Each structure stands twice: as structure tokens, then as C-alpha cells.
């Protein structure tokens, strides 16, 4: 049974190709700055968008026509696994990511739910073994079921907190079983709607308690995945606790959790927070916390998470610049397409086109960013712009040798201050040149 029209593995044909099922820029074996594109990018398919979702929105039912539509229950879950491994094979993508509830239906009791999950994890493990595909990360869905109406780790209801703990415990065990390279915490309903009924202090303390328990349990069972927090400012709640990278980092520091977590930075979450994607990546990078990315894009005219496939080359270039400048690049993380085809793109082939578009956009971003780095385009501008901190009074400041007294003495005898242009427009035109010439 083929769910994607018996397509052969997508090949790289180069930028002149007019073949819609070919890569124009993603050439997995091409070496760039000492690593292949495959190694730099570590692409992953997001199970929830491509196999679980059906194109429904708040105004209408699902539109997606999928080969697994006629199945229900565990049969549906099994058909989706087949479809997932077929798509990974077609796209030549090595990784996938899932929430526990994407892969198995919830039963009437936690016991039954866990039995369903165990069966599906065993099936996924077999498929991973025979295909060589790997799990970039797994996570727990603690936002869909009505029990999480007031949150999971930040609920007011201790029974829900306990249920959430049991759910994450199981997810960590499954992550270990499948050799997941990362484990993601996205606080789906970890936030609040109104302060009038919210004990903000207790909710945040409890979230920290929850994360400490997760760290301890992973250690206890020998699950050595990299733990990732995925910040998002709003949606579904009005105020999500992990608002952005800076907020999440300060939370981790306050609660002594910083050594155990990095960030999974998502493009559309960055823009919802009023930041660019590259801003969020930079903040994570300079704090040694850039772990992985959820590659997608929002719509600048809409105020919600549209999760479109990433096609904006400007953003993919600047994102890849941050990743290349990160110590070890994307490391154990990857480029996960947390993105969905539009409701009107309802045919299975659209899922293939969408991933090709996203992969080519990041491959192109990688090429341009690598060339920018090779030519030290931004580095030389920055070196020169901050040259005043390399010698004299600036070097004293950086070395911690200055005080208000020594600085005042310096300022009092100093000649009139001279500033230099930041040359922003020139730099943007150089960037455009690189984007068209590389
Ligand atoms: C929601 C979102 C999630 C996380 C995993 O906006 O991005 O799918 O990536 O829970
Ligand atoms: Co995401």
C-alpha cells in the first residue's frame, strides 16, 4: 500500500530543474564547511501535522484526503506509522518527531492508554530498525484532553499534576526505548487566562518541581536525551509561561534547572513573541542553549500560529547563520518541520511538495550563510564596530579593570566623542548580493 503515490526517493537535480518532485538546493552529500548538508540540517518530519491532523480549523471540518482515512482506532494508528516511514523514505529525511497522543489513541483508563502506546512504540521500533530512520524527539501531549483545561504541571488540580507526571514518565521510557536524541517540553496549557483566579507563584514553583522530577527520572532510567524547552508566548493560553527564550532561560536559572535544558526554538513562536526567528536563535546561542529548531513560518498579517512550511529565504539564511555560528552547529538537535500544508492543499502530494520547499529553503539558507561566514562579512563589520573595546579604556572595561572613578577621570580629560555609522543599509544590500550570487 502506498500513501504517497508510489513516489521514488526525491533526488537533487539542481537549481535549473523544473521537476516538482526534485530538490533544487538540498544535495544531502554536498560538503559545506567540513560537514555534509545532511549532517548540518538533520531534517525531521513532524508526525502531528503530516499524519495525525486532517486540515480542520475552527470554522470547518478536515479537508485532507489521506489513504488512512477509512481506518479507526489502533488500525488507524498502524496505518499512520506505515505512511510516516513511507514519507521519510521518499523525502530521504532521517528523523521524525511525535507526541505520545499522535501515535496511539487514548483509552478509557491510563492503563489502557499506556497499553496502546506500548504496542505502537514496539511497531515504530521495528520500522526504525528496518529503515534506519531515527527519532529526533518525542514529547507528551498535555493540552488536547479536557483534563488539562487548567494546565498540566501548572494546573490548580493536584490529581491532574499527578496524571501529567505519569504521562511524562511513560514518554521518557518510550524515548529511551526508541533512542530519542532529544525530549521536548512545550507547555501547551502551561500558562493562564486571568490573574484573578491564578496563584502565579505556586504554578511556576510547581512547573519547576515537575521539570526537576523529569530530570531525575531520566537519569534514573539512563535516558540521556538532550532536554529541550520550546518557548511560545501565547496560544492556547493568553499568557504562556515559556514566553520566549529569555523568559525560559531566566526561569531555568531561578530554579537551578539551567544545566539540564536547551531550547527548541520555533520560528512562528518567535514572531508571535514580537521577535525575529534569528533574535531567538541568537539569544539561545549566546547563552549556550541553542538545542534544536522547529522550522516553520507565520503570516505577518495574522496574530496566531499558522505553522506554514518555511519558504522565506531571508529568514532561513539568517537562521542558518546562527546555527553555523553555534558551537557544534545544531548538535544533537535538528531542523524539524513543525509545519502543516494549508487546508486547501489537501492532496497527499502537497505534503511532499511542502517538505521539498522547506528542505530547499534551509539548504539554500545553509549555502548562503556558510559563504557569509567564510568571507567573514558580518564578523569583520562587527570586529571593527567594537574595536574600541580592544585597546585603551575599552580593554580596561572588558578586563574588569575599570570603575566609575577611573571612567570619570577618563571622560573628564577625553577629547570630543566621535561615533561612526552603523552602515545598516549597506549591509542589507551586501546580504542581498550574497543571496542572489552564492
Ligand atoms: C505548538 C507546537 C508543538 C510543539 C510540540 O505550537 O509547536 O507542536 O512543537 O509539542
Ligand atoms: Co513546535
mmCIF file with all atom_site columns, C-alpha atoms and ligand atoms in Angstrom, residues 48 99 137 139 186 230 232 266 269 294 305 338, ligand 1:
data_model
loop_
_atom_site.group_PDB
_atom_site.id
_atom_site.type_symbol
_atom_site.label_atom_id
_atom_site.label_alt_id
_atom_site.label_comp_id
_atom_site.label_asym_id
_atom_site.label_entity_id
_atom_site.label_seq_id
_atom_site.pdbx_PDB_ins_code
_atom_site.Cartn_x
_atom_site.Cartn_y
_atom_site.Cartn_z
_atom_site.occupancy
_atom_site.B_iso_or_equiv
_atom_site.pdbx_formal_charge
_atom_site.auth_seq_id
_atom_site.auth_comp_id
_atom_site.auth_asym_id
_atom_site.auth_atom_id
_atom_site.pdbx_PDB_model_num
ATOM   1  C CA . UNK A 1 48  ? 1.203  15.507 14.208 1.00 0.00 ? 48  UNK A CA 1
ATOM   2  C CA . UNK A 1 99  ? 3.673  13.485 20.754 1.00 0.00 ? 99  UNK A CA 1
ATOM   3  C CA . UNK A 1 137 ? 12.490 13.885 19.753 1.00 0.00 ? 137 UNK A CA 1
ATOM   4  C CA . UNK A 1 139 ? 7.074  14.704 23.760 1.00 0.00 ? 139 UNK A CA 1
ATOM   5  C CA . UNK A 1 186 ? 6.297  22.526 25.105 1.00 0.00 ? 186 UNK A CA 1
ATOM   6  C CA . UNK A 1 230 ? 10.088 25.124 23.410 1.00 0.00 ? 230 UNK A CA 1
ATOM   7  C CA . UNK A 1 232 ? 5.843  30.205 22.894 1.00 0.00 ? 232 UNK A CA 1
ATOM   8  C CA . UNK A 1 266 ? 10.323 27.703 16.699 1.00 0.00 ? 266 UNK A CA 1
ATOM   9  C CA . UNK A 1 269 ? 6.627  31.237 18.124 1.00 0.00 ? 269 UNK A CA 1
ATOM   10 C CA . UNK A 1 294 ? 11.074 23.877 14.790 1.00 0.00 ? 294 UNK A CA 1
ATOM   11 C CA . UNK A 1 305 ? 0.360  30.269 14.971 1.00 0.00 ? 305 UNK A CA 1
ATOM   12 C CA . UNK A 1 338 ? 6.625  21.739 12.690 1.00 0.00 ? 338 UNK A CA 1
HETATM 13 C C1 . LIG B 2 .   ? 2.718  24.099 19.234 1.00 0.00 ? 1   LIG B C1 1
HETATM 14 C C2 . LIG B 2 .   ? 3.994  23.411 18.939 1.00 0.00 ? 1   LIG B C2 1
HETATM 15 C C3 . LIG B 2 .   ? 4.076  21.989 19.375 1.00 0.00 ? 1   LIG B C3 1
HETATM 16 C C4 . LIG B 2 .   ? 5.409  21.583 19.872 1.00 0.00 ? 1   LIG B C4 1
HETATM 17 C C5 . LIG B 2 .   ? 5.445  20.190 20.451 1.00 0.00 ? 1   LIG B C5 1
HETATM 18 O O1 . LIG B 2 .   ? 2.684  25.413 18.804 1.00 0.00 ? 1   LIG B O1 1
HETATM 19 O O2 . LIG B 2 .   ? 4.887  23.971 18.368 1.00 0.00 ? 1   LIG B O2 1
HETATM 20 O O3 . LIG B 2 .   ? 3.654  21.176 18.330 1.00 0.00 ? 1   LIG B O3 1
HETATM 21 O O4 . LIG B 2 .   ? 6.369  21.662 18.868 1.00 0.00 ? 1   LIG B O4 1
HETATM 22 O O5 . LIG B 2 .   ? 4.528  19.997 21.440 1.00 0.00 ? 1   LIG B O5 1
#
